[in-house]
Amino acid sequence: MTQQADPESLYSSDPAVVTVWSDIGCPWATLALHTLHAAARERGRDVLVDHRVFPLELFNSEPTPKPIIDAETVAIGAKVPELGWRMWPGPDWRYPVTTLPAMEAVQAAKADAVGGLPASDQLDGALRHAFYGQGRCIGITSEILAVAAECPLVDEAALAAALERGTARAAIHRDLAVARGPRVQGSPHLFTAAGTDVHNPGAVFRWTGNPYEGGFPNFLSYSRDWAEELLDVLDKVAPGAPAQAG
């Protein structure tokens, strides 16, 4: 029987918060988050993101195939070069076959002792940049903590302690249970308490064939209008504070 997701578990009730369901190993989610933050910076405001986990490897019972991520990275990076992405630069044995530890760290960073939602979002963005832009193996704890050390909002020692205790591990599986319901359609899916409900916004693409059999993503167009519309809603229901450094 399909699990019915409780709306209260889909998104934050705080009108200032954008809840984003995604996998760090999903290039489309990373594009959407980049677009949202870039649009917010242009307005000179912060946007508060609550990251929820849509763990592709648990849905698919396998690592997300590198050839699929490579193909999507090329398609997206060519159309949106300001992302600063590049093809995986290292040997295949350094490629992260799992993103669960990185997503666990993002959940752990939500704790007040680590930094709260702003720290969690900063760490999420830094881990995505480390993977897509720098070719770092974000599947291992030492690299995750090295990335965290570069995030001013994150208390690295508190994060390390949380990861040792596994305090956020259960959050992955709680989110998985909700994500299996009908409301969350994939990575990324964005919600707000004011009614935003959009899956992979702005991106129009189609696969030329089965991606497991050599198909390619044909990225037809990308619009940033959705981010402006979402920020318009936030400006009405929860006017933002000026953007902070870091």
PDB file of C-alpha atoms in Angstrom:
ATOM      1  CA  MET A   1       0.000   0.000   0.000  1.00  0.00           C
ATOM      2  CA  THR A   2       1.333   3.462  -0.882  1.00  0.00           C
ATOM      3  CA  GLN A   3       2.221   5.480   2.169  1.00  0.00           C
ATOM      4  CA  GLN A   4       0.321   8.729   2.482  1.00  0.00           C
ATOM      5  CA  ALA A   5       2.656  11.546   3.468  1.00  0.00           C
ATOM      6  CA  ASP A   6       1.514  13.839   6.258  1.00  0.00           C
ATOM      7  CA  PRO A   7       1.699  17.439   4.919  1.00  0.00           C
ATOM      8  CA  GLU A   8       3.287  18.496   8.206  1.00  0.00           C
ATOM      9  CA  SER A   9       6.204  16.172   7.454  1.00  0.00           C
ATOM     10  CA  LEU A  10       6.658  17.442   3.907  1.00  0.00           C
ATOM     11  CA  TYR A  11       7.769  20.951   4.712  1.00  0.00           C
ATOM     12  CA  SER A  12       8.487  23.400   7.491  1.00  0.00           C
ATOM     13  CA  SER A  13       5.565  25.340   8.915  1.00  0.00           C
ATOM     14  CA  ASP A  14       7.848  28.403   9.132  1.00  0.00           C
ATOM     15  CA  PRO A  15       6.815  30.680   6.246  1.00  0.00           C
ATOM     16  CA  ALA A  16      10.400  31.895   5.871  1.00  0.00           C
ATOM     17  CA  VAL A  17      11.742  28.407   5.119  1.00  0.00           C
ATOM     18  CA  VAL A  18      12.060  26.649   1.756  1.00  0.00           C
ATOM     19  CA  THR A  19      12.039  22.871   2.187  1.00  0.00           C
ATOM     20  CA  VAL A  20      14.076  21.125  -0.502  1.00  0.00           C
ATOM     21  CA  TRP A  21      13.956  17.368  -1.010  1.00  0.00           C
ATOM     22  CA  SER A  22      17.026  16.221  -2.905  1.00  0.00           C
ATOM     23  CA  ASP A  23      20.104  14.057  -3.189  1.00  0.00           C
ATOM     24  CA  ILE A  24      23.524  15.704  -3.209  1.00  0.00           C
ATOM     25  CA  GLY A  25      24.364  13.302  -6.034  1.00  0.00           C
ATOM     26  CA  CYS A  26      21.602  14.784  -8.222  1.00  0.00           C
ATOM     27  CA  PRO A  27      22.917  17.455 -10.626  1.00  0.00           C
ATOM     28  CA  TRP A  28      19.409  18.829 -11.234  1.00  0.00           C
ATOM     29  CA  ALA A  29      18.945  19.488  -7.518  1.00  0.00           C
ATOM     30  CA  THR A  30      22.295  21.238  -7.339  1.00  0.00           C
ATOM     31  CA  LEU A  31      21.269  23.432 -10.281  1.00  0.00           C
ATOM     32  CA  ALA A  32      17.977  24.370  -8.597  1.00  0.00           C
ATOM     33  CA  LEU A  33      19.670  25.271  -5.318  1.00  0.00           C
ATOM     34  CA  HIS A  34      22.279  27.360  -7.151  1.00  0.00           C
ATOM     35  CA  THR A  35      19.519  29.224  -8.979  1.00  0.00           C
ATOM     36  CA  LEU A  36      17.557  29.900  -5.790  1.00  0.00           C
ATOM     37  CA  HIS A  37      20.571  31.195  -3.882  1.00  0.00           C
ATOM     38  CA  ALA A  38      21.816  33.279  -6.801  1.00  0.00           C
ATOM     39  CA  ALA A  39      18.406  34.928  -7.162  1.00  0.00           C
ATOM     40  CA  ALA A  40      18.328  35.640  -3.412  1.00  0.00           C
ATOM     41  CA  ARG A  41      21.801  37.206  -3.516  1.00  0.00           C
ATOM     42  CA  GLU A  42      20.724  39.469  -6.362  1.00  0.00           C
ATOM     43  CA  ARG A  43      17.927  40.737  -4.102  1.00  0.00           C
ATOM     44  CA  GLY A  44      20.372  41.214  -1.245  1.00  0.00           C
ATOM     45  CA  ARG A  45      18.542  38.802   1.026  1.00  0.00           C
ATOM     46  CA  ASP A  46      19.118  35.453   2.685  1.00  0.00           C
ATOM     47  CA  VAL A  47      16.957  32.436   1.985  1.00  0.00           C
ATOM     48  CA  LEU A  48      16.560  29.784   4.661  1.00  0.00           C
ATOM     49  CA  VAL A  49      16.601  26.227   3.290  1.00  0.00           C
ATOM     50  CA  ASP A  50      15.619  23.099   5.178  1.00  0.00           C
ATOM     51  CA  HIS A  51      17.276  20.188   3.378  1.00  0.00           C
ATOM     52  CA  ARG A  52      15.384  16.910   3.335  1.00  0.00           C
ATOM     53  CA  VAL A  53      16.781  13.709   1.922  1.00  0.00           C
ATOM     54  CA  PHE A  54      15.586  12.031  -1.266  1.00  0.00           C
ATOM     55  CA  PRO A  55      18.193   9.215  -1.226  1.00  0.00           C
ATOM     56  CA  LEU A  56      18.419   7.943  -4.775  1.00  0.00           C
ATOM     57  CA  GLU A  57      20.678   5.021  -3.900  1.00  0.00           C
ATOM     58  CA  LEU A  58      18.131   3.722  -1.378  1.00  0.00           C
ATOM     59  CA  PHE A  59      15.277   4.105  -3.851  1.00  0.00           C
ATOM     60  CA  ASN A  60      17.231   2.345  -6.602  1.00  0.00           C
ATOM     61  CA  SER A  61      19.161  -0.152  -4.441  1.00  0.00           C
ATOM     62  CA  GLU A  62      22.396   0.812  -6.191  1.00  0.00           C
ATOM     63  CA  PRO A  63      24.829   3.727  -6.411  1.00  0.00           C
ATOM     64  CA  THR A  64      23.711   6.409  -8.835  1.00  0.00           C
ATOM     65  CA  PRO A  65      25.630   5.367 -11.981  1.00  0.00           C
ATOM     66  CA  LYS A  66      28.608   7.571 -12.742  1.00  0.00           C
ATOM     67  CA  PRO A  67      27.900   7.617 -16.521  1.00  0.00           C
ATOM     68  CA  ILE A  68      24.454   9.114 -15.841  1.00  0.00           C
ATOM     69  CA  ILE A  69      25.842  11.794 -13.520  1.00  0.00           C
ATOM     70  CA  ASP A  70      28.627  12.503 -16.029  1.00  0.00           C
ATOM     71  CA  ALA A  71      26.122  12.974 -18.858  1.00  0.00           C
ATOM     72  CA  GLU A  72      23.892  15.250 -16.773  1.00  0.00           C
ATOM     73  CA  THR A  73      26.897  17.225 -15.544  1.00  0.00           C
ATOM     74  CA  VAL A  74      27.979  17.922 -19.131  1.00  0.00           C
ATOM     75  CA  ALA A  75      24.463  18.890 -20.246  1.00  0.00           C
ATOM     76  CA  ILE A  76      23.827  21.199 -17.292  1.00  0.00           C
ATOM     77  CA  GLY A  77      27.360  22.612 -17.072  1.00  0.00           C
ATOM     78  CA  ALA A  78      27.326  23.560 -20.749  1.00  0.00           C
ATOM     79  CA  LYS A  79      24.030  25.447 -20.435  1.00  0.00           C
ATOM     80  CA  VAL A  80      24.794  27.050 -17.064  1.00  0.00           C
ATOM     81  CA  PRO A  81      28.587  27.580 -17.058  1.00  0.00           C
ATOM     82  CA  GLU A  82      28.467  29.842 -14.005  1.00  0.00           C
ATOM     83  CA  LEU A  83      28.065  26.682 -11.932  1.00  0.00           C
ATOM     84  CA  GLY A  84      31.791  26.073 -12.396  1.00  0.00           C
ATOM     85  CA  TRP A  85      31.421  22.323 -12.819  1.00  0.00           C
ATOM     86  CA  ARG A  86      33.891  20.007 -14.487  1.00  0.00           C
ATOM     87  CA  MET A  87      34.158  16.355 -15.357  1.00  0.00           C
ATOM     88  CA  TRP A  88      35.418  14.075 -12.607  1.00  0.00           C
ATOM     89  CA  PRO A  89      39.164  14.813 -12.580  1.00  0.00           C
ATOM     90  CA  GLY A  90      40.509  11.954 -10.489  1.00  0.00           C
ATOM     91  CA  PRO A  91      40.795   8.189 -10.820  1.00  0.00           C
ATOM     92  CA  ASP A  92      37.588   6.201 -10.696  1.00  0.00           C
ATOM     93  CA  TRP A  93      38.579   4.568  -7.415  1.00  0.00           C
ATOM     94  CA  ARG A  94      38.292   7.963  -5.704  1.00  0.00           C
ATOM     95  CA  TYR A  95      34.766   8.530  -7.008  1.00  0.00           C
ATOM     96  CA  PRO A  96      32.128   8.543  -4.220  1.00  0.00           C
ATOM     97  CA  VAL A  97      29.785   5.588  -4.707  1.00  0.00           C
ATOM     98  CA  THR A  98      27.526   6.903  -1.934  1.00  0.00           C
ATOM     99  CA  THR A  99      26.260  10.328  -0.907  1.00  0.00           C
ATOM    100  CA  LEU A 100      24.533   9.122   2.268  1.00  0.00           C
ATOM    101  CA  PRO A 101      27.387  10.200   4.612  1.00  0.00           C
ATOM    102  CA  ALA A 102      27.368  13.697   3.091  1.00  0.00           C
ATOM    103  CA  MET A 103      23.603  13.995   3.428  1.00  0.00           C
ATOM    104  CA  GLU A 104      23.800  12.695   7.002  1.00  0.00           C
ATOM    105  CA  ALA A 105      26.279  15.471   7.754  1.00  0.00           C
ATOM    106  CA  VAL A 106      23.896  18.083   6.329  1.00  0.00           C
ATOM    107  CA  GLN A 107      21.155  16.744   8.595  1.00  0.00           C
ATOM    108  CA  ALA A 108      23.515  16.718  11.594  1.00  0.00           C
ATOM    109  CA  ALA A 109      24.430  20.345  10.942  1.00  0.00           C
ATOM    110  CA  LYS A 110      20.826  21.370  11.660  1.00  0.00           C
ATOM    111  CA  ALA A 111      21.506  20.911  15.381  1.00  0.00           C
ATOM    112  CA  ASP A 112      21.981  24.188  17.228  1.00  0.00           C
ATOM    113  CA  ALA A 113      25.344  22.998  18.520  1.00  0.00           C
ATOM    114  CA  VAL A 114      26.629  22.634  14.956  1.00  0.00           C
ATOM    115  CA  GLY A 115      25.065  25.785  13.532  1.00  0.00           C
ATOM    116  CA  GLY A 116      21.387  25.230  12.710  1.00  0.00           C
ATOM    117  CA  LEU A 117      19.664  25.581   9.348  1.00  0.00           C
ATOM    118  CA  PRO A 118      22.049  28.259   7.991  1.00  0.00           C
ATOM    119  CA  ALA A 119      25.041  26.028   8.738  1.00  0.00           C
ATOM    120  CA  SER A 120      23.282  23.014   7.255  1.00  0.00           C
ATOM    121  CA  ASP A 121      22.592  24.885   4.025  1.00  0.00           C
ATOM    122  CA  GLN A 122      26.121  26.260   3.842  1.00  0.00           C
ATOM    123  CA  LEU A 123      27.547  22.762   4.288  1.00  0.00           C
ATOM    124  CA  ASP A 124      25.191  21.343   1.670  1.00  0.00           C
ATOM    125  CA  GLY A 125      26.317  23.935  -0.875  1.00  0.00           C
ATOM    126  CA  ALA A 126      29.974  23.397  -0.030  1.00  0.00           C
ATOM    127  CA  LEU A 127      29.686  19.623  -0.411  1.00  0.00           C
ATOM    128  CA  ARG A 128      27.979  20.016  -3.777  1.00  0.00           C
ATOM    129  CA  HIS A 129      30.735  22.372  -4.949  1.00  0.00           C
ATOM    130  CA  ALA A 130      33.388  19.974  -3.653  1.00  0.00           C
ATOM    131  CA  PHE A 131      31.852  17.155  -5.697  1.00  0.00           C
ATOM    132  CA  TYR A 132      30.856  18.876  -8.944  1.00  0.00           C
ATOM    133  CA  GLY A 133      33.452  21.627  -9.031  1.00  0.00           C
ATOM    134  CA  GLN A 134      36.505  20.166  -7.318  1.00  0.00           C
ATOM    135  CA  GLY A 135      36.243  16.408  -7.753  1.00  0.00           C
ATOM    136  CA  ARG A 136      36.487  15.586  -4.047  1.00  0.00           C
ATOM    137  CA  CYS A 137      35.325  12.266  -2.592  1.00  0.00           C
ATOM    138  CA  ILE A 138      32.467  13.414  -0.385  1.00  0.00           C
ATOM    139  CA  GLY A 139      31.548   9.837   0.477  1.00  0.00           C
ATOM    140  CA  ILE A 140      34.123   9.615   3.272  1.00  0.00           C
ATOM    141  CA  THR A 141      33.975  11.307   6.654  1.00  0.00           C
ATOM    142  CA  SER A 142      37.445  12.838   6.524  1.00  0.00           C
ATOM    143  CA  GLU A 143      36.628  14.714   3.310  1.00  0.00           C
ATOM    144  CA  ILE A 144      33.233  15.792   4.629  1.00  0.00           C
ATOM    145  CA  LEU A 145      34.893  17.274   7.703  1.00  0.00           C
ATOM    146  CA  ALA A 146      37.548  18.941   5.552  1.00  0.00           C
ATOM    147  CA  VAL A 147      34.755  20.619   3.594  1.00  0.00           C
ATOM    148  CA  ALA A 148      33.001  21.542   6.855  1.00  0.00           C
ATOM    149  CA  ALA A 149      36.197  23.233   8.058  1.00  0.00           C
ATOM    150  CA  GLU A 150      35.844  25.632   5.121  1.00  0.00           C
ATOM    151  CA  CYS A 151      32.314  26.655   6.204  1.00  0.00           C
ATOM    152  CA  PRO A 152      32.331  29.595   8.650  1.00  0.00           C
ATOM    153  CA  LEU A 153      28.857  28.788   9.986  1.00  0.00           C
ATOM    154  CA  VAL A 154      29.651  25.147  10.818  1.00  0.00           C
ATOM    155  CA  ASP A 155      31.179  24.072  14.135  1.00  0.00           C
ATOM    156  CA  GLU A 156      33.436  21.348  12.761  1.00  0.00           C
ATOM    157  CA  ALA A 157      34.151  19.745  16.152  1.00  0.00           C
ATOM    158  CA  ALA A 158      30.442  19.533  16.998  1.00  0.00           C
ATOM    159  CA  LEU A 159      29.726  18.079  13.572  1.00  0.00           C
ATOM    160  CA  ALA A 160      32.474  15.471  14.001  1.00  0.00           C
ATOM    161  CA  ALA A 161      31.020  14.464  17.355  1.00  0.00           C
ATOM    162  CA  ALA A 162      27.530  14.185  15.870  1.00  0.00           C
ATOM    163  CA  LEU A 163      28.803  11.983  13.053  1.00  0.00           C
ATOM    164  CA  GLU A 164      30.648   9.753  15.533  1.00  0.00           C
ATOM    165  CA  ARG A 165      27.420   9.275  17.473  1.00  0.00           C
ATOM    166  CA  GLY A 166      25.313   8.833  14.341  1.00  0.00           C
ATOM    167  CA  THR A 167      22.734  11.257  15.698  1.00  0.00           C
ATOM    168  CA  ALA A 168      21.387  12.181  12.252  1.00  0.00           C
ATOM    169  CA  ARG A 169      21.485   8.748  10.650  1.00  0.00           C
ATOM    170  CA  ALA A 170      17.864   8.012  11.485  1.00  0.00           C
ATOM    171  CA  ALA A 171      16.811  11.215   9.697  1.00  0.00           C
ATOM    172  CA  ILE A 172      17.835   9.648   6.375  1.00  0.00           C
ATOM    173  CA  HIS A 173      15.376   6.805   6.861  1.00  0.00           C
ATOM    174  CA  ARG A 174      12.614   9.021   8.247  1.00  0.00           C
ATOM    175  CA  ASP A 175      12.886  11.146   5.128  1.00  0.00           C
ATOM    176  CA  LEU A 176      12.958   8.047   2.936  1.00  0.00           C
ATOM    177  CA  ALA A 177       9.657   6.892   4.430  1.00  0.00           C
ATOM    178  CA  VAL A 178       8.029  10.251   3.613  1.00  0.00           C
ATOM    179  CA  ALA A 179       9.666  10.467   0.175  1.00  0.00           C
ATOM    180  CA  ARG A 180       8.128   7.122  -0.776  1.00  0.00           C
ATOM    181  CA  GLY A 181       4.731   8.762  -0.514  1.00  0.00           C
ATOM    182  CA  PRO A 182       2.984  10.373  -3.493  1.00  0.00           C
ATOM    183  CA  ARG A 183       3.717  14.026  -2.797  1.00  0.00           C
ATOM    184  CA  VAL A 184       7.494  14.084  -3.210  1.00  0.00           C
ATOM    185  CA  GLN A 185       8.052  13.389  -6.885  1.00  0.00           C
ATOM    186  CA  GLY A 186      11.842  13.235  -7.001  1.00  0.00           C
ATOM    187  CA  SER A 187      15.044  15.190  -6.597  1.00  0.00           C
ATOM    188  CA  PRO A 188      14.674  18.139  -6.391  1.00  0.00           C
ATOM    189  CA  HIS A 189      11.215  18.951  -5.041  1.00  0.00           C
ATOM    190  CA  LEU A 190      10.643  22.286  -3.303  1.00  0.00           C
ATOM    191  CA  PHE A 191       7.876  23.171  -0.846  1.00  0.00           C
ATOM    192  CA  THR A 192       6.957  26.184   1.266  1.00  0.00           C
ATOM    193  CA  ALA A 193       4.254  26.715   3.867  1.00  0.00           C
ATOM    194  CA  ALA A 194       2.786  29.372   1.532  1.00  0.00           C
ATOM    195  CA  GLY A 195       1.975  26.757  -1.107  1.00  0.00           C
ATOM    196  CA  THR A 196       5.070  26.365  -3.293  1.00  0.00           C
ATOM    197  CA  ASP A 197       5.112  22.800  -4.644  1.00  0.00           C
ATOM    198  CA  VAL A 198       7.480  22.371  -7.614  1.00  0.00           C
ATOM    199  CA  HIS A 199       9.496  19.430  -8.882  1.00  0.00           C
ATOM    200  CA  ASN A 200      12.729  20.155 -10.783  1.00  0.00           C
ATOM    201  CA  PRO A 201      11.595  23.694 -11.582  1.00  0.00           C
ATOM    202  CA  GLY A 202      12.709  25.532 -14.701  1.00  0.00           C
ATOM    203  CA  ALA A 203      14.374  22.583 -16.434  1.00  0.00           C
ATOM    204  CA  VAL A 204      13.055  21.228 -19.717  1.00  0.00           C
ATOM    205  CA  PHE A 205      14.944  18.162 -20.917  1.00  0.00           C
ATOM    206  CA  ARG A 206      14.437  14.680 -22.259  1.00  0.00           C
ATOM    207  CA  TRP A 207      16.606  11.624 -22.515  1.00  0.00           C
ATOM    208  CA  THR A 208      17.383  10.558 -26.069  1.00  0.00           C
ATOM    209  CA  GLY A 209      17.216   6.956 -24.937  1.00  0.00           C
ATOM    210  CA  ASN A 210      17.530   4.707 -21.940  1.00  0.00           C
ATOM    211  CA  PRO A 211      20.341   6.255 -19.846  1.00  0.00           C
ATOM    212  CA  TYR A 212      21.505   2.762 -18.894  1.00  0.00           C
ATOM    213  CA  GLU A 213      21.893   1.929 -22.571  1.00  0.00           C
ATOM    214  CA  GLY A 214      23.721   4.982 -23.883  1.00  0.00           C
ATOM    215  CA  GLY A 215      20.997   7.641 -23.953  1.00  0.00           C
ATOM    216  CA  PHE A 216      21.883  11.288 -23.361  1.00  0.00           C
ATOM    217  CA  PRO A 217      20.026  14.119 -21.600  1.00  0.00           C
ATOM    218  CA  ASN A 218      18.948  16.700 -24.159  1.00  0.00           C
ATOM    219  CA  PHE A 219      18.740  19.868 -22.038  1.00  0.00           C
ATOM    220  CA  LEU A 220      16.319  21.954 -24.080  1.00  0.00           C
ATOM    221  CA  SER A 221      15.857  25.052 -21.924  1.00  0.00           C
ATOM    222  CA  TYR A 222      16.163  26.468 -18.440  1.00  0.00           C
ATOM    223  CA  SER A 223      14.172  29.290 -16.862  1.00  0.00           C
ATOM    224  CA  ARG A 224      15.032  31.059 -13.605  1.00  0.00           C
ATOM    225  CA  ASP A 225      11.588  32.630 -13.345  1.00  0.00           C
ATOM    226  CA  TRP A 226      10.469  30.053 -10.775  1.00  0.00           C
ATOM    227  CA  ALA A 227      13.075  31.293  -8.285  1.00  0.00           C
ATOM    228  CA  GLU A 228      11.931  34.889  -8.674  1.00  0.00           C
ATOM    229  CA  GLU A 229       8.312  33.806  -8.148  1.00  0.00           C
ATOM    230  CA  LEU A 230       9.242  31.825  -5.028  1.00  0.00           C
ATOM    231  CA  LEU A 231      11.176  34.787  -3.599  1.00  0.00           C
ATOM    232  CA  ASP A 232       8.238  37.083  -4.367  1.00  0.00           C
ATOM    233  CA  VAL A 233       6.107  34.846  -2.161  1.00  0.00           C
ATOM    234  CA  LEU A 234       8.709  34.834   0.600  1.00  0.00           C
ATOM    235  CA  ASP A 235       9.023  38.618   0.428  1.00  0.00           C
ATOM    236  CA  LYS A 236       5.291  38.898   1.122  1.00  0.00           C
ATOM    237  CA  VAL A 237       4.914  36.346   3.908  1.00  0.00           C
ATOM    238  CA  ALA A 238       8.371  36.511   5.474  1.00  0.00           C
ATOM    239  CA  PRO A 239      10.463  39.540   4.476  1.00  0.00           C
ATOM    240  CA  GLY A 240      14.104  38.512   4.529  1.00  0.00           C
ATOM    241  CA  ALA A 241      16.982  39.993   6.415  1.00  0.00           C
ATOM    242  CA  PRO A 242      19.904  41.374   4.401  1.00  0.00           C
ATOM    243  CA  ALA A 243      22.293  38.698   3.192  1.00  0.00           C
ATOM    244  CA  GLN A 244      25.160  37.930   5.561  1.00  0.00           C
ATOM    245  CA  ALA A 245      28.767  37.309   4.624  1.00  0.00           C
ATOM    246  CA  GLY A 246      29.916  33.692   4.539  1.00  0.00           C
TER     247      GLY A 246
END
